[in-house]
Amino acid sequence: MFENKDKGEIGNLGEFGLIKHLQSKISTSNERILKGIGDDASVIELDKGLVLVQSTDMLVENTHFDLSYAPIQHVGYKSVVANVSDILAMNLKPNYLHVSLSFSSKFTLDAVNELYDGILKACKKYEVEIVGGDTSTISKGMVISLGISGIGEKSKVVYRAGANENDLLCVSGDLGGAYMGLQVLEREKRIWSENPSVQPDFSGKDYILQRQLRPEARIDILDVFKSLDVMPTAMIDISDGLSSEILHLSEASQVGFTIYEEKIPIDQVTYQQAIDFNIGPATSALNGGEDYELLFTIAQKDFDKIKNHMDISIIGHATSKNESCQMISKGGSSFALKAQGFNHLN
Ligand SMILES: [Mg+2]
């Protein structure tokens, strides 16, 4: 379908369309490549039952972060978290990090130091070591490009592709907070730009601001799997919104999914903020993104092991290949899940 668009603008493809287009040009032949493009990380087979998992992520100023309200140290921290989260989504822990930075001349050495302080703090927290990188200059703004890797047991790796019909769909933590935090920050920025004498009002919003500005990755959930003796059948991290991640699991696993609006975990502060902004709370979870929670499926037989865990919610189940991905609303209607622009519920 892309042949006719070769001369078109890449904006027409969208991010996922562009990835698919580039993916179609790549074929791999090395037998050690267990997974190339198409999961949260690539998986390369080593000897002795081990694998190397690798992922990379690029953050561009004013596309992924806005330094008019995001403290630069937090930007550094969050950039590592986003990378760590992708390795966790494979059910392995990361070990090594490459850090490549590109700055325009407007940045001071202090700013670079602060950014690096944030990167180092996150590395300490997630026990990741920096082993290399690159620096360059750029005409405008800042680009942070990280490459993360981890070595672990091949038998522990969980792919997007393992979900079976009737598996339960689960998510860690709560969703939508990062998105609502972003909405608050954007609103205050607007107000401030119109009238710089007005002080921003962030009272009572600490939780959602932290979710947006300095999120954490769910390394603890891997230990939960271990202690509960549960092996997810498929997993992905939530960086682009629940809807979009469910569609990725669906495509990779060749199953449909049904989820229930009332089961989606949403924190009270997120919920109230969504109402105040006239956004459906479920919409903030489905479309928001940047929550860095883990979305995974488990076999029905593991239901008892996980059902009472405080920080894991069962939000739905996998259906047959012929069924699409849908959400049953609180009122009982069904809505198709879409990768972007889920606007039915307000
Ligand atoms: Mg991911």
Coordinates of C-alpha atoms and ligand atoms in Angstrom, one line a residue:
M1 CA 0.0 0.0 0.0
F2 CA 3.0 2.3 0.4
E3 CA 4.2 2.1 -3.2
N4 CA 1.9 4.9 -4.3
K5 CA 3.0 7.1 -1.5
D6 CA 6.8 6.8 -2.1
K7 CA 7.0 10.4 -3.2
G8 CA 4.5 11.6 -0.6
E9 CA 5.3 13.2 2.7
I10 CA 6.2 10.9 5.6
G11 CA 3.7 12.8 7.7
N12 CA 1.0 11.0 5.8
L13 CA 2.3 7.6 7.0
G14 CA 2.4 8.4 10.7
E15 CA 5.0 6.9 13.0
F16 CA 3.8 3.3 12.9
G17 CA 3.3 3.5 9.1
L18 CA 6.9 4.8 8.7
I19 CA 8.3 2.0 10.8
K20 CA 6.3 -0.6 8.8
H21 CA 7.6 0.9 5.5
L22 CA 11.2 0.8 6.7
Q23 CA 10.7 -2.7 8.1
S24 CA 9.6 -3.9 4.7
K25 CA 13.1 -3.1 3.3
I26 CA 14.9 -5.2 6.0
S27 CA 15.4 -8.9 6.0
T28 CA 17.7 -10.7 8.4
S29 CA 19.5 -14.0 7.9
N30 CA 21.7 -14.4 11.0
E31 CA 20.3 -17.4 12.9
R32 CA 21.1 -15.8 16.2
I33 CA 18.5 -13.1 15.6
L34 CA 15.5 -14.5 17.5
K35 CA 13.5 -11.2 17.1
G36 CA 14.4 -8.2 15.0
I37 CA 12.0 -5.3 14.4
G38 CA 8.5 -5.6 15.8
D39 CA 8.8 -6.0 19.6
D40 CA 9.9 -3.7 22.5
A41 CA 13.5 -4.9 22.0
S42 CA 15.4 -7.1 19.6
V43 CA 16.6 -10.5 20.9
I44 CA 19.9 -12.0 19.9
E45 CA 20.8 -15.5 21.0
L46 CA 24.1 -15.9 22.8
D47 CA 25.5 -19.2 24.0
K48 CA 24.6 -21.1 27.2
G49 CA 20.9 -20.4 27.0
L50 CA 21.4 -16.6 27.2
V51 CA 20.1 -13.8 25.0
L52 CA 21.1 -10.2 24.4
V53 CA 18.1 -7.8 24.3
Q54 CA 18.6 -4.4 22.9
S55 CA 16.4 -1.3 22.3
T56 CA 16.9 2.3 21.3
D57 CA 14.9 5.4 21.8
M58 CA 15.4 9.0 20.6
L59 CA 13.9 12.0 22.3
V60 CA 13.8 15.3 20.5
E61 CA 13.2 18.7 22.1
N62 CA 9.8 20.1 21.5
T63 CA 8.6 16.8 20.0
H64 CA 9.1 14.6 23.1
F65 CA 9.9 17.2 25.8
D66 CA 9.4 20.9 26.4
L67 CA 12.1 22.6 28.5
S68 CA 9.8 25.5 29.2
Y69 CA 8.3 23.4 32.0
A70 CA 10.2 20.1 32.2
P71 CA 13.3 20.4 34.4
I72 CA 16.2 19.2 32.3
Q73 CA 17.3 16.8 35.0
H74 CA 13.9 15.1 34.8
V75 CA 14.2 14.9 31.0
G76 CA 17.5 12.9 31.5
Y77 CA 15.8 10.7 34.1
K78 CA 12.8 10.0 32.0
S79 CA 14.8 9.3 28.9
V80 CA 16.5 6.4 30.7
V81 CA 13.1 5.2 32.2
A82 CA 11.6 5.0 28.7
N83 CA 14.5 2.8 27.6
V84 CA 14.5 0.6 30.7
S85 CA 10.8 0.1 30.3
D86 CA 11.3 -1.5 26.8
I87 CA 13.7 -4.1 28.2
L88 CA 11.4 -4.9 31.1
A89 CA 8.6 -5.4 28.5
M90 CA 10.7 -8.4 27.4
N91 CA 10.6 -9.7 31.0
L92 CA 14.4 -9.1 31.4
K93 CA 16.3 -6.4 33.3
P94 CA 18.6 -4.0 31.5
N95 CA 22.4 -3.8 32.2
Y96 CA 24.1 -1.4 29.7
L97 CA 23.4 2.0 28.2
H98 CA 24.8 4.1 25.4
V99 CA 24.1 7.8 25.6
S100 CA 24.3 10.0 22.5
L101 CA 23.5 13.7 22.9
S102 CA 23.2 16.4 20.4
F103 CA 23.1 20.0 21.6
S104 CA 22.7 23.4 19.9
S105 CA 25.0 26.2 21.2
K106 CA 22.3 27.7 23.3
F107 CA 22.8 25.1 26.0
T108 CA 25.2 25.9 28.9
L109 CA 27.6 23.4 30.4
D110 CA 25.4 23.6 33.5
A111 CA 22.4 22.4 31.5
V112 CA 24.4 19.5 30.1
N113 CA 25.6 18.6 33.6
E114 CA 22.0 18.6 34.9
L115 CA 20.8 16.5 32.1
Y116 CA 23.5 14.0 32.8
D117 CA 22.8 14.1 36.6
G118 CA 19.2 12.9 35.7
I119 CA 20.6 10.2 33.4
L120 CA 23.0 9.0 36.1
K121 CA 20.3 9.0 38.8
A122 CA 18.1 6.7 36.7
C123 CA 21.1 4.5 35.9
K124 CA 21.7 4.1 39.6
K125 CA 18.1 3.3 40.4
Y126 CA 17.7 0.7 37.6
E127 CA 21.3 -0.7 38.0
V128 CA 22.3 0.2 34.5
E129 CA 25.9 1.1 33.5
I130 CA 26.8 3.6 30.9
V131 CA 29.3 2.0 28.5
G132 CA 29.6 4.4 25.6
G133 CA 27.9 7.0 23.5
D134 CA 28.5 10.0 21.2
T135 CA 28.0 13.8 21.2
S136 CA 27.5 16.2 18.4
T137 CA 26.2 19.6 17.7
I138 CA 22.9 20.5 16.1
S139 CA 21.6 23.8 14.7
K140 CA 18.6 23.9 17.0
G141 CA 17.4 22.3 20.2
M142 CA 18.5 19.0 21.7
V143 CA 18.3 15.4 20.8
I144 CA 18.9 12.5 23.3
S145 CA 19.4 9.1 21.8
L146 CA 19.8 6.1 24.1
G147 CA 20.6 2.5 23.3
I148 CA 20.0 0.1 26.1
S149 CA 20.7 -3.6 26.4
G150 CA 20.5 -6.5 28.8
I151 CA 21.6 -10.1 29.0
G152 CA 19.3 -12.7 30.4
E153 CA 17.9 -16.2 30.1
K154 CA 16.4 -17.1 26.8
S155 CA 13.7 -19.1 28.5
K156 CA 12.5 -16.0 30.4
V157 CA 11.9 -13.8 27.4
V158 CA 8.3 -12.7 26.8
Y159 CA 7.3 -11.4 23.4
R160 CA 4.3 -9.5 22.1
A161 CA 3.4 -12.5 20.1
G162 CA 2.5 -15.1 22.8
A163 CA -1.1 -14.3 23.7
N164 CA -3.6 -17.0 23.3
E165 CA -7.4 -16.9 23.0
N166 CA -9.0 -16.6 26.5
D167 CA -5.8 -15.3 28.2
L168 CA -6.4 -12.6 30.7
L169 CA -5.2 -9.1 29.8
C170 CA -3.6 -7.4 32.8
V171 CA -1.9 -4.0 33.5
S172 CA 0.3 -2.8 36.3
G173 CA -0.3 0.4 38.2
D174 CA -2.7 3.0 36.9
L175 CA -3.1 4.8 33.6
G176 CA -3.7 8.2 32.1
G177 CA -1.8 10.2 34.8
A178 CA 1.1 11.2 32.6
Y179 CA -1.4 12.5 30.0
M180 CA -3.4 14.5 32.4
G181 CA -0.1 15.9 33.9
L182 CA 0.8 17.0 30.4
Q183 CA -2.5 18.7 29.9
V184 CA -2.1 20.6 33.2
L185 CA 1.5 21.7 32.2
E186 CA 0.3 22.8 28.8
R187 CA -2.6 24.8 30.2
E188 CA -0.3 26.6 32.7
K189 CA 2.2 27.3 29.9
R190 CA -0.6 28.9 27.8
I191 CA -1.9 31.0 30.7
W192 CA 1.7 32.1 31.5
S193 CA 2.5 33.0 27.9
E194 CA -0.6 35.2 27.8
N195 CA 0.1 36.8 31.2
P196 CA 3.5 36.2 32.7
S197 CA 2.5 37.7 36.1
V198 CA 0.2 34.8 36.8
Q199 CA 1.8 32.1 38.9
P200 CA 1.0 28.5 37.8
D201 CA -1.4 26.6 40.0
F202 CA -0.2 23.0 40.6
S203 CA -1.7 22.4 44.0
G204 CA -3.0 18.9 44.5
K205 CA -1.5 17.8 41.2
D206 CA 1.8 16.3 42.4
Y207 CA 0.9 12.8 41.4
I208 CA 0.1 13.5 37.7
L209 CA 2.9 16.0 37.3
Q210 CA 5.3 13.4 38.6
R211 CA 3.8 10.8 36.2
Q212 CA 4.5 13.1 33.3
L213 CA 7.8 14.7 34.3
R214 CA 9.6 12.0 36.3
P215 CA 8.0 8.6 35.7
E216 CA 9.4 5.3 36.9
A217 CA 9.6 2.0 35.1
R218 CA 8.0 -1.1 36.6
I219 CA 11.1 -3.2 37.4
D220 CA 9.3 -4.4 40.5
I221 CA 6.7 -6.2 38.4
L222 CA 9.3 -8.6 37.1
D223 CA 10.0 -9.6 40.7
V224 CA 6.2 -10.0 41.3
F225 CA 6.1 -12.4 38.4
K226 CA 8.9 -14.4 39.9
S227 CA 7.5 -14.4 43.4
L228 CA 4.0 -15.4 42.2
D229 CA 5.5 -17.9 39.8
V230 CA 3.7 -16.4 36.8
M231 CA 5.1 -16.2 33.3
P232 CA 3.2 -13.8 31.1
T233 CA 2.3 -15.2 27.7
A234 CA 2.8 -11.8 26.0
M235 CA 3.9 -8.3 27.2
I236 CA 4.4 -4.7 26.0
D237 CA 5.1 -1.5 27.9
I238 CA 2.6 1.4 27.7
S239 CA 4.4 4.3 26.1
D240 CA 1.8 5.2 23.4
G241 CA -1.5 4.7 25.2
L242 CA -3.4 1.6 26.2
S243 CA -5.4 1.4 22.9
S244 CA -2.3 1.4 20.7
E245 CA -0.5 -1.2 22.8
I246 CA -3.5 -3.5 22.8
L247 CA -3.5 -3.3 19.0
H248 CA 0.2 -4.2 18.9
L249 CA -0.4 -7.3 21.1
S250 CA -3.4 -8.2 19.0
E251 CA -1.4 -7.9 15.7
A252 CA 1.6 -9.8 17.0
S253 CA -0.4 -12.5 18.7
Q254 CA -3.1 -12.8 16.1
V255 CA -5.9 -12.6 18.7
G256 CA -8.6 -10.0 19.4
F257 CA -9.1 -8.3 22.8
T258 CA -12.1 -7.2 24.8
I259 CA -11.5 -4.8 27.7
Y260 CA -14.0 -3.3 30.1
E261 CA -13.9 0.4 30.8
E262 CA -14.8 -0.1 34.5
K263 CA -11.7 -2.3 35.0
I264 CA -9.2 0.3 33.7
P265 CA -7.2 1.5 36.7
I266 CA -7.3 5.2 37.0
D267 CA -6.0 7.2 39.9
Q268 CA -8.4 9.6 41.7
V269 CA -6.3 12.7 40.8
T270 CA -6.1 11.6 37.1
Y271 CA -9.9 10.9 37.1
Q272 CA -10.8 14.3 38.6
Q273 CA -8.4 16.2 36.3
A274 CA -9.9 14.5 33.3
I275 CA -13.4 15.5 34.4
D276 CA -12.2 19.1 35.0
F277 CA -10.8 19.2 31.4
N278 CA -14.0 17.6 30.0
I279 CA -12.0 14.5 28.9
G280 CA -13.4 11.0 29.5
P281 CA -11.1 9.5 32.2
A282 CA -10.9 6.3 30.1
T283 CA -9.8 8.3 27.1
S284 CA -6.8 9.6 29.1
A285 CA -5.8 6.0 29.6
L286 CA -6.6 4.7 26.1
N287 CA -4.9 7.6 24.2
G288 CA -2.6 9.2 26.7
G289 CA 0.6 7.3 26.7
E290 CA 3.9 7.7 28.6
D291 CA 2.6 5.7 31.6
Y292 CA 5.4 3.2 31.4
E293 CA 3.2 0.5 33.0
L294 CA 3.4 -3.1 31.8
L295 CA 0.5 -4.6 29.8
F296 CA 0.6 -8.4 29.7
T297 CA -1.5 -11.5 29.2
I298 CA -1.5 -14.5 31.5
A299 CA -3.1 -17.9 31.0
Q300 CA -6.5 -18.5 32.8
K301 CA -4.8 -21.0 35.1
D302 CA -2.8 -18.3 36.7
F303 CA -5.8 -16.2 37.6
D304 CA -5.8 -17.2 41.3
K305 CA -2.1 -16.2 41.6
I306 CA -2.7 -12.7 40.4
K307 CA -6.3 -11.8 41.3
N308 CA -5.5 -10.3 44.7
H309 CA -2.4 -8.4 43.7
M310 CA -2.9 -4.7 44.7
D311 CA -0.9 -3.3 41.8
I312 CA -2.2 -5.5 38.9
S313 CA -5.6 -5.1 37.3
I314 CA -7.2 -7.6 35.0
I315 CA -8.9 -5.4 32.4
G316 CA -10.1 -7.9 29.8
H317 CA -9.3 -11.0 27.9
A318 CA -8.0 -12.2 24.5
T319 CA -10.6 -13.3 22.0
S320 CA -10.4 -15.2 18.7
K321 CA -8.4 -14.1 15.8
N322 CA -11.5 -13.1 13.9
E323 CA -12.7 -10.7 16.6
S324 CA -11.4 -7.1 16.7
C325 CA -10.2 -5.1 19.7
Q326 CA -13.0 -3.5 21.6
M327 CA -13.9 -1.9 24.9
I328 CA -17.2 -2.4 26.7
S329 CA -18.2 0.9 28.2
K330 CA -19.7 1.4 31.7
G331 CA -23.0 1.7 30.0
G332 CA -22.6 -1.6 28.2
S333 CA -21.9 -0.3 24.7
S334 CA -19.0 -1.6 22.7
F335 CA -16.4 0.6 21.0
A336 CA -13.6 -0.4 18.6
L337 CA -10.2 0.5 20.0
K338 CA -8.2 2.7 17.7
A339 CA -4.5 3.6 17.7
Q340 CA -5.2 7.3 17.8
G341 CA -8.1 9.5 18.4
F342 CA -10.4 7.5 20.7
N343 CA -13.0 10.2 21.2
H344 CA -16.3 8.4 21.8
L345 CA -16.4 8.7 25.5
N346 CA -16.3 12.2 26.9
Ligands
MG1 MG 7.7 -0.3 24.2

